[in-house]
Short mmCIF file of C-alpha atoms in Angstrom, two decimals:
data_model
loop_
_atom_site.label_atom_id
_atom_site.label_comp_id
_atom_site.label_asym_id
_atom_site.label_seq_id
_atom_site.Cartn_x
_atom_site.Cartn_y
_atom_site.Cartn_z
CA MET Y 1 6.91 246.47 118.58
CA ALA Y 2 5.67 248.73 121.39
CA GLU Y 3 2.05 248.26 120.30
CA ARG Y 4 2.26 244.60 121.36
CA GLY Y 5 2.47 245.87 124.94
CA GLU Y 6 -0.71 247.93 124.54
CA PRO Y 7 -3.18 246.71 127.22
CA THR Y 8 -5.75 245.00 125.01
CA ALA Y 9 -3.18 243.42 122.70
CA PHE Y 10 -1.07 242.30 125.65
CA LYS Y 11 -4.03 240.74 127.43
CA THR Y 12 -4.89 238.82 124.23
CA ARG Y 13 -1.35 237.47 124.05
CA VAL Y 14 -1.42 236.32 127.68
CA ASP Y 15 -4.87 234.78 127.24
CA GLU Y 16 -3.64 232.79 124.25
CA VAL Y 17 -0.61 231.50 126.15
CA LEU Y 18 -2.62 230.52 129.22
CA ARG Y 19 -5.53 228.89 127.46
CA GLY Y 20 -3.33 226.95 125.06
CA TYR Y 21 -0.93 225.79 127.76
CA VAL Y 22 -3.60 224.80 130.27
CA ALA Y 23 -5.74 223.10 127.60
CA HIS Y 24 -2.74 220.96 126.66
CA GLU Y 25 -2.08 220.09 130.30
CA ALA Y 26 -5.79 219.39 130.91
CA ASP Y 27 -5.79 216.95 127.98
CA ALA Y 28 -2.72 215.19 129.39
CA PHE Y 29 -4.39 215.04 132.78
CA THR Y 30 -7.60 213.54 131.39
CA ALA Y 31 -5.57 211.02 129.38
CA VAL Y 32 -4.63 209.41 132.70
CA ASP Y 33 -8.29 208.48 133.17
CA PRO Y 34 -11.52 209.90 131.71
CA ALA Y 35 -12.92 210.18 135.25
CA LEU Y 36 -10.58 213.13 135.73
CA GLY Y 37 -12.55 215.18 133.18
CA PRO Y 38 -14.42 217.37 135.71
CA VAL Y 39 -11.17 218.20 137.48
CA ALA Y 40 -9.51 219.08 134.17
CA GLU Y 41 -12.44 221.37 133.39
CA GLN Y 42 -11.70 223.32 136.55
CA LEU Y 43 -8.09 223.78 135.49
CA GLU Y 44 -9.30 225.46 132.31
CA SER Y 45 -12.02 227.40 134.12
CA ALA Y 46 -9.40 228.82 136.48
CA VAL Y 47 -7.67 230.68 133.62
CA ALA Y 48 -10.74 231.56 131.56
CA ASP Y 49 -11.04 235.09 132.96
CA GLY Y 50 -8.85 237.79 134.44
CA LYS Y 51 -7.40 241.24 133.92
CA ARG Y 52 -3.85 239.81 133.56
CA LEU Y 53 -2.45 242.58 135.76
CA ARG Y 54 0.24 240.36 137.27
CA ALA Y 55 1.53 239.40 133.84
CA ALA Y 56 1.50 243.07 132.82
CA PHE Y 57 3.57 244.12 135.82
CA CYS Y 58 6.09 241.37 135.05
CA TYR Y 59 6.24 242.46 131.39
CA TRP Y 60 6.84 246.13 132.22
CA GLY Y 61 9.34 245.16 134.90
CA TRP Y 62 11.29 243.64 132.00
CA ARG Y 63 10.70 246.46 129.50
CA ALA Y 64 11.66 249.19 132.00
CA VAL Y 65 15.20 247.78 132.11
CA GLY Y 66 15.47 248.42 128.38
CA GLN Y 67 14.71 244.93 127.12
CA PRO Y 68 12.62 244.58 123.94
CA ASP Y 69 9.25 242.91 123.54
CA SER Y 70 9.62 239.13 123.66
CA ASP Y 71 7.17 236.27 123.18
CA ALA Y 72 9.28 234.18 125.56
CA LEU Y 73 8.96 236.90 128.19
CA VAL Y 74 5.18 236.95 127.70
CA ARG Y 75 5.13 233.22 128.42
CA ALA Y 76 7.18 233.76 131.56
CA ALA Y 77 4.90 236.63 132.59
CA ALA Y 78 1.82 234.47 131.98
CA SER Y 79 3.08 232.12 134.70
CA MET Y 80 2.24 234.88 137.20
CA GLU Y 81 -1.41 234.40 136.22
CA LEU Y 82 -1.20 230.70 137.01
CA VAL Y 83 0.09 231.61 140.48
CA HIS Y 84 -2.96 233.85 140.80
CA ALA Y 85 -5.30 231.13 139.53
CA ALA Y 86 -3.91 228.73 142.14
CA ALA Y 87 -4.28 231.33 144.89
CA VAL Y 88 -7.87 232.05 143.87
CA VAL Y 89 -8.89 228.37 143.94
CA HIS Y 90 -7.31 227.95 147.38
CA ASP Y 91 -8.73 231.26 148.66
CA ASP Y 92 -12.25 230.40 147.53
CA LEU Y 93 -11.90 227.05 149.24
CA ILE Y 94 -10.63 228.56 152.50
CA ASP Y 95 -13.33 231.25 152.48
CA ASP Y 96 -16.05 228.87 151.27
CA SER Y 97 -16.97 231.39 148.56
CA PRO Y 98 -19.74 230.21 146.24
CA LEU Y 99 -19.05 232.40 143.20
CA ARG Y 100 -16.10 233.68 141.18
CA HIS Y 101 -16.54 235.58 137.90
CA GLY Y 102 -20.24 234.82 138.21
CA ARG Y 103 -19.66 231.05 138.09
CA PRO Y 104 -19.60 228.40 140.83
CA THR Y 105 -16.19 228.17 142.45
CA ALA Y 106 -14.17 224.97 141.97
CA HIS Y 107 -15.18 223.32 145.25
CA VAL Y 108 -18.85 224.02 144.47
CA ALA Y 109 -18.74 222.97 140.81
CA LEU Y 110 -16.96 219.70 141.58
CA ARG Y 111 -19.75 218.42 143.80
CA ALA Y 112 -21.62 217.40 140.65
CA ALA Y 113 -18.91 214.82 139.92
CA LEU Y 114 -19.32 213.19 143.34
CA GLY Y 115 -22.96 212.19 143.52
CA HIS Y 116 -21.84 208.69 144.51
CA HIS Y 117 -19.45 209.90 147.23
CA PRO Y 118 -20.55 209.40 150.87
CA ARG Y 119 -19.17 212.87 151.71
CA ALA Y 120 -19.58 214.72 148.43
CA ALA Y 121 -18.97 218.25 149.77
CA ALA Y 122 -15.76 217.21 151.55
CA GLY Y 123 -14.60 215.28 148.48
CA ALA Y 124 -15.23 218.29 146.25
CA ARG Y 125 -13.19 220.48 148.58
CA SER Y 126 -10.34 217.99 148.41
CA LEU Y 127 -10.46 217.99 144.61
CA ALA Y 128 -10.44 221.80 144.54
CA MET Y 129 -7.38 221.86 146.81
CA LEU Y 130 -5.59 219.59 144.36
CA VAL Y 131 -6.64 221.77 141.41
CA GLY Y 132 -4.97 224.72 143.13
CA ASP Y 133 -1.85 222.67 143.85
CA LEU Y 134 -1.59 221.58 140.23
CA LEU Y 135 -2.03 225.14 138.97
CA MET Y 136 0.88 226.28 141.13
CA SER Y 137 3.01 223.47 139.76
CA LEU Y 138 2.06 224.42 136.21
CA ALA Y 139 3.07 228.02 136.94
CA GLY Y 140 6.61 226.93 137.69
CA GLN Y 141 6.72 224.71 134.64
CA LEU Y 142 5.49 227.43 132.28
CA PHE Y 143 8.09 229.82 133.68
CA ALA Y 144 10.91 227.29 133.30
CA THR Y 145 9.93 226.40 129.71
CA SER Y 146 9.14 229.96 128.58
CA GLY Y 147 12.06 230.01 126.13
CA LEU Y 148 14.13 232.65 127.94
CA PRO Y 149 17.84 231.90 128.33
CA ALA Y 150 18.74 229.76 131.31
CA ALA Y 151 20.94 232.51 132.74
CA TYR Y 152 17.98 234.92 132.76
CA LEU Y 153 15.72 232.36 134.45
CA GLY Y 154 18.42 231.65 137.01
CA ARG Y 155 18.47 235.31 138.08
CA ALA Y 156 14.73 235.26 138.81
CA ARG Y 157 14.20 231.75 140.16
CA PRO Y 158 15.06 232.60 143.80
CA LEU Y 159 12.26 235.16 143.81
CA TRP Y 160 9.71 232.36 143.40
CA ALA Y 161 10.45 231.13 146.91
CA ALA Y 162 9.79 234.61 148.31
CA LEU Y 163 6.59 234.89 146.29
CA ALA Y 164 5.22 231.58 147.61
CA ARG Y 165 6.33 232.27 151.18
CA ASP Y 166 4.70 235.71 151.30
CA LEU Y 167 1.49 234.49 149.69
CA VAL Y 168 1.12 231.60 152.12
CA ALA Y 169 2.07 233.81 155.07
CA GLY Y 170 -0.65 236.30 154.14
CA GLU Y 171 -3.27 233.58 153.75
CA CYS Y 172 -2.28 232.11 157.12
CA LEU Y 173 -2.44 235.53 158.78
CA GLU Y 174 -5.94 236.08 157.41
CA ILE Y 175 -7.10 232.77 158.88
CA LEU Y 176 -5.42 233.49 162.23
CA HIS Y 177 -7.01 236.96 162.45
CA THR Y 178 -10.48 235.93 161.28
CA GLY Y 179 -13.00 236.40 164.09
CA THR Y 180 -10.62 238.45 166.25
CA ALA Y 181 -11.21 242.11 167.16
CA PRO Y 182 -10.87 244.16 163.96
CA ASP Y 183 -7.51 245.94 163.79
CA THR Y 184 -6.36 248.16 160.92
CA THR Y 185 -2.65 247.47 161.38
CA ALA Y 186 -3.22 243.71 161.34
CA SER Y 187 -5.53 243.92 158.33
CA LEU Y 188 -2.99 245.95 156.35
CA LYS Y 189 -0.31 243.35 157.05
CA VAL Y 190 -2.67 240.63 155.80
CA ILE Y 191 -3.33 242.41 152.51
CA ARG Y 192 0.34 243.28 152.05
CA TYR Y 193 1.38 239.64 152.17
CA LYS Y 194 -1.72 237.91 150.87
CA THR Y 195 -2.26 240.17 147.85
CA ALA Y 196 -0.07 243.25 147.42
CA LYS Y 197 3.27 241.55 147.03
CA TYR Y 198 2.30 238.83 144.56
CA THR Y 199 0.01 241.13 142.58
CA VAL Y 200 2.41 244.00 141.90
CA GLU Y 201 5.79 243.98 143.66
CA GLN Y 202 6.96 240.44 142.97
CA PRO Y 203 5.88 240.28 139.30
CA LEU Y 204 7.77 243.54 138.77
CA LEU Y 205 10.83 242.20 140.58
CA ILE Y 206 10.73 238.94 138.62
CA GLY Y 207 10.46 240.81 135.32
CA GLY Y 208 13.30 243.05 136.42
CA ALA Y 209 15.46 240.13 137.53
CA LEU Y 210 14.90 238.37 134.21
CA ALA Y 211 16.11 241.53 132.47
CA GLY Y 212 19.10 242.06 134.76
CA ALA Y 213 17.78 245.08 136.72
CA GLY Y 214 20.19 246.76 139.13
CA GLY Y 215 19.66 247.36 142.83
CA ARG Y 216 18.31 250.91 142.51
CA LEU Y 217 15.65 249.86 140.03
CA ARG Y 218 14.66 246.83 142.13
CA ALA Y 219 14.29 249.07 145.20
CA GLY Y 220 12.13 251.42 143.13
CA TYR Y 221 9.95 248.54 142.00
CA SER Y 222 9.28 247.65 145.64
CA ALA Y 223 8.61 251.29 146.59
CA TYR Y 224 6.05 251.45 143.76
CA GLY Y 225 4.69 247.92 144.03
CA VAL Y 226 3.89 247.49 147.72
CA PRO Y 227 1.66 250.58 148.19
CA LEU Y 228 0.00 250.02 144.82
CA GLY Y 229 -0.69 246.38 145.68
CA GLU Y 230 -2.25 247.51 148.96
CA ALA Y 231 -4.41 250.02 147.08
CA PHE Y 232 -5.50 247.22 144.75
CA GLN Y 233 -6.71 245.09 147.66
CA LEU Y 234 -8.31 248.01 149.50
CA ARG Y 235 -10.34 248.63 146.34
CA ASP Y 236 -11.24 244.94 146.32
CA ASP Y 237 -12.49 245.23 149.91
CA LEU Y 238 -14.78 248.10 148.93
CA LEU Y 239 -16.03 246.32 145.82
CA GLY Y 240 -16.60 243.14 147.83
CA LEU Y 241 -19.23 244.87 149.97
CA PHE Y 242 -20.41 247.87 147.94
CA GLY Y 243 -19.77 246.73 144.36
CA ASP Y 244 -22.25 245.40 141.84
CA PRO Y 245 -22.24 241.58 141.95
CA GLU Y 246 -22.97 241.55 138.23
CA ALA Y 247 -19.65 243.34 137.68
CA THR Y 248 -17.55 241.72 140.40
CA GLY Y 249 -18.88 238.19 139.86
CA LYS Y 250 -18.82 237.61 143.63
CA ALA Y 251 -21.41 237.62 146.39
CA ASN Y 252 -21.55 240.88 148.39
CA ALA Y 253 -21.87 239.17 151.78
CA ASP Y 254 -18.78 236.95 151.46
CA ASP Y 255 -16.45 239.07 153.60
CA LEU Y 256 -19.03 239.61 156.32
CA ARG Y 257 -20.21 236.02 156.38
CA GLY Y 258 -16.64 234.84 156.83
CA ARG Y 259 -15.80 237.60 159.38
CA ARG Y 260 -12.69 238.31 157.32
CA PRO Y 261 -10.24 240.85 158.74
CA THR Y 262 -10.67 243.47 156.02
CA THR Y 263 -9.41 247.01 156.45
CA LEU Y 264 -12.91 248.25 155.70
CA LEU Y 265 -14.29 246.38 158.71
CA ALA Y 266 -11.30 247.40 160.86
CA GLU Y 267 -11.79 251.08 160.03
CA THR Y 268 -15.51 250.78 160.75
CA TRP Y 269 -14.68 249.30 164.14
CA ARG Y 270 -12.08 251.97 164.87
CA LEU Y 271 -14.52 254.77 164.09
CA ALA Y 272 -17.42 253.23 166.03
CA GLY Y 273 -18.45 254.01 169.59
CA GLU Y 274 -19.54 251.41 172.13
CA ALA Y 275 -23.20 251.44 171.08
CA GLU Y 276 -22.26 251.18 167.41
CA ARG Y 277 -19.87 248.31 168.14
CA ALA Y 278 -22.64 246.49 169.97
CA ARG Y 279 -24.87 246.94 166.94
CA LEU Y 280 -22.11 245.67 164.64
CA ARG Y 281 -21.57 242.61 166.85
CA GLU Y 282 -25.26 241.81 166.60
CA LEU Y 283 -25.33 242.21 162.82
CA LEU Y 284 -22.12 240.27 162.22
CA GLY Y 285 -23.23 237.52 164.59
CA ARG Y 286 -26.15 236.55 162.40
CA PRO Y 287 -25.60 233.19 160.68
CA ASP Y 288 -26.24 234.63 157.23
CA PRO Y 289 -25.72 238.42 157.11
CA ASP Y 290 -27.51 238.95 153.82
CA GLY Y 291 -30.52 241.00 152.73
CA ASP Y 292 -31.56 243.57 155.35
CA ALA Y 293 -28.63 242.73 157.65
CA LEU Y 294 -26.17 243.33 154.82
CA GLU Y 295 -27.72 246.69 154.03
CA ASP Y 296 -27.71 247.59 157.74
CA VAL Y 297 -23.95 246.96 157.90
CA ARG Y 298 -23.40 249.02 154.78
CA GLU Y 299 -25.45 251.86 156.21
CA GLU Y 300 -23.51 251.77 159.48
CA MET Y 301 -20.24 251.88 157.56
CA ARG Y 302 -21.40 254.82 155.45
CA ARG Y 303 -22.63 256.72 158.50
CA LEU Y 304 -19.29 256.29 160.24
CA GLY Y 305 -17.39 257.30 157.11
CA ALA Y 306 -15.43 254.04 156.80
CA PRO Y 307 -15.73 253.75 152.98
CA ASP Y 308 -14.49 257.33 152.62
CA ARG Y 309 -11.58 256.54 154.91
CA VAL Y 310 -10.62 253.53 152.80
CA GLU Y 311 -10.91 255.65 149.64
CA ALA Y 312 -8.45 258.09 151.22
CA MET Y 313 -6.09 255.21 152.02
CA ILE Y 314 -6.25 254.09 148.38
CA ALA Y 315 -5.49 257.60 147.10
CA GLU Y 316 -2.60 257.95 149.56
CA ARG Y 317 -1.03 254.69 148.40
CA VAL Y 318 -1.48 255.40 144.71
CA GLY Y 319 0.18 258.77 145.24
CA GLU Y 320 3.06 257.09 147.06
CA ALA Y 321 3.47 254.55 144.25
CA LEU Y 322 3.43 257.19 141.51
CA GLY Y 323 5.92 259.30 143.46
CA ALA Y 324 8.30 256.34 143.63
CA LEU Y 325 7.80 255.74 139.91
CA ASP Y 326 8.66 259.36 139.08
CA GLU Y 327 11.92 259.09 140.99
CA LEU Y 328 13.05 256.19 138.79
CA ASN Y 329 13.14 258.35 135.62
CA LEU Y 330 12.17 255.40 133.44
CA PRO Y 331 11.98 255.57 129.64
CA PRO Y 332 8.70 257.17 128.49
CA VAL Y 333 6.92 254.02 127.27
CA PRO Y 334 7.33 251.86 130.40
CA ALA Y 335 6.78 254.91 132.64
CA ALA Y 336 3.47 255.62 130.89
CA ALA Y 337 2.45 251.94 131.06
CA LEU Y 338 3.18 251.64 134.77
CA THR Y 339 1.34 254.91 135.44
CA ALA Y 340 -1.71 253.63 133.56
CA LEU Y 341 -1.53 250.31 135.41
CA ALA Y 342 -1.49 252.15 138.74
CA HIS Y 343 -4.74 253.90 137.87
CA SER Y 344 -6.46 250.84 136.37
CA ALA Y 345 -5.51 248.64 139.34
CA SER Y 346 -6.79 251.09 141.92
CA ALA Y 347 -9.84 252.63 140.24
CA ARG Y 348 -11.47 249.54 138.79
CA ARG Y 349 -15.14 248.56 139.26
CA SER Y 350 -14.78 244.78 139.00
#
């Protein structure tokens, strides 16, 4: 049944689980009152797209222990995507991002349902927050009802607390560091906790725990997962500013407008002299750094070599992850899958 873990086939399986499960829950939600329809639509929109990387890491964390393909495991792995969907809705709300996958974000889309509200924008933000909360709750429910034996679920359940704690800690750190002097060490800690751990390391560990992985394998998963997760987010930072919005589905100026503590900005600042920092302060201080100002920031970053430096950081972390993977001496199929995932996660264009 190895072909069912092939990337395209696996993504189709996860999509089917997510869309069917969330559609059922959205119907139950709307049954409370038809007025909830627009909110239910955002639940379904939140899982309409995605690469399903987190589910894939959970799946191969299971398979690498020697466990066979399992539809119940795919359901459990799909719950990782609901965690991601919740995090995205909350992140877009915190960052006030207007677009995701080329569509209005939840807090923007929900304004249309509140034309009567005296504070429509604030009301829409509140609704979006609750959409994210519900998605996180549904993640736990899908995991618990996946069909895996209770003993297997019991081994992995404690990891959910670590996943939520690290994710919230990273989001809080990003907020606390936003607007402060750019610092590469601080920015790397933000991405490690906000993205790297719940994208790669923790799905792998959860898949491994479900399968009964031993301590050596779990340590190897972390040694592979943390640097690869950091590489994933460093790539996202580059795509956020230099990528094609048609491919990324997000606005290029989001990170600059929000003064987010990205490693790309921190490396630019580290490489800049006093005159260049003064210029960056002026550009970043504009109320809407778009158009010419956006291109000026890009040009300054290119001139200083910051994008190249971040590319080198990505390559270094991918190399570290693959080195850790080699040391595990996994069976050929999961080893090949995790190698391919390392490249697809770090070299993507969207």
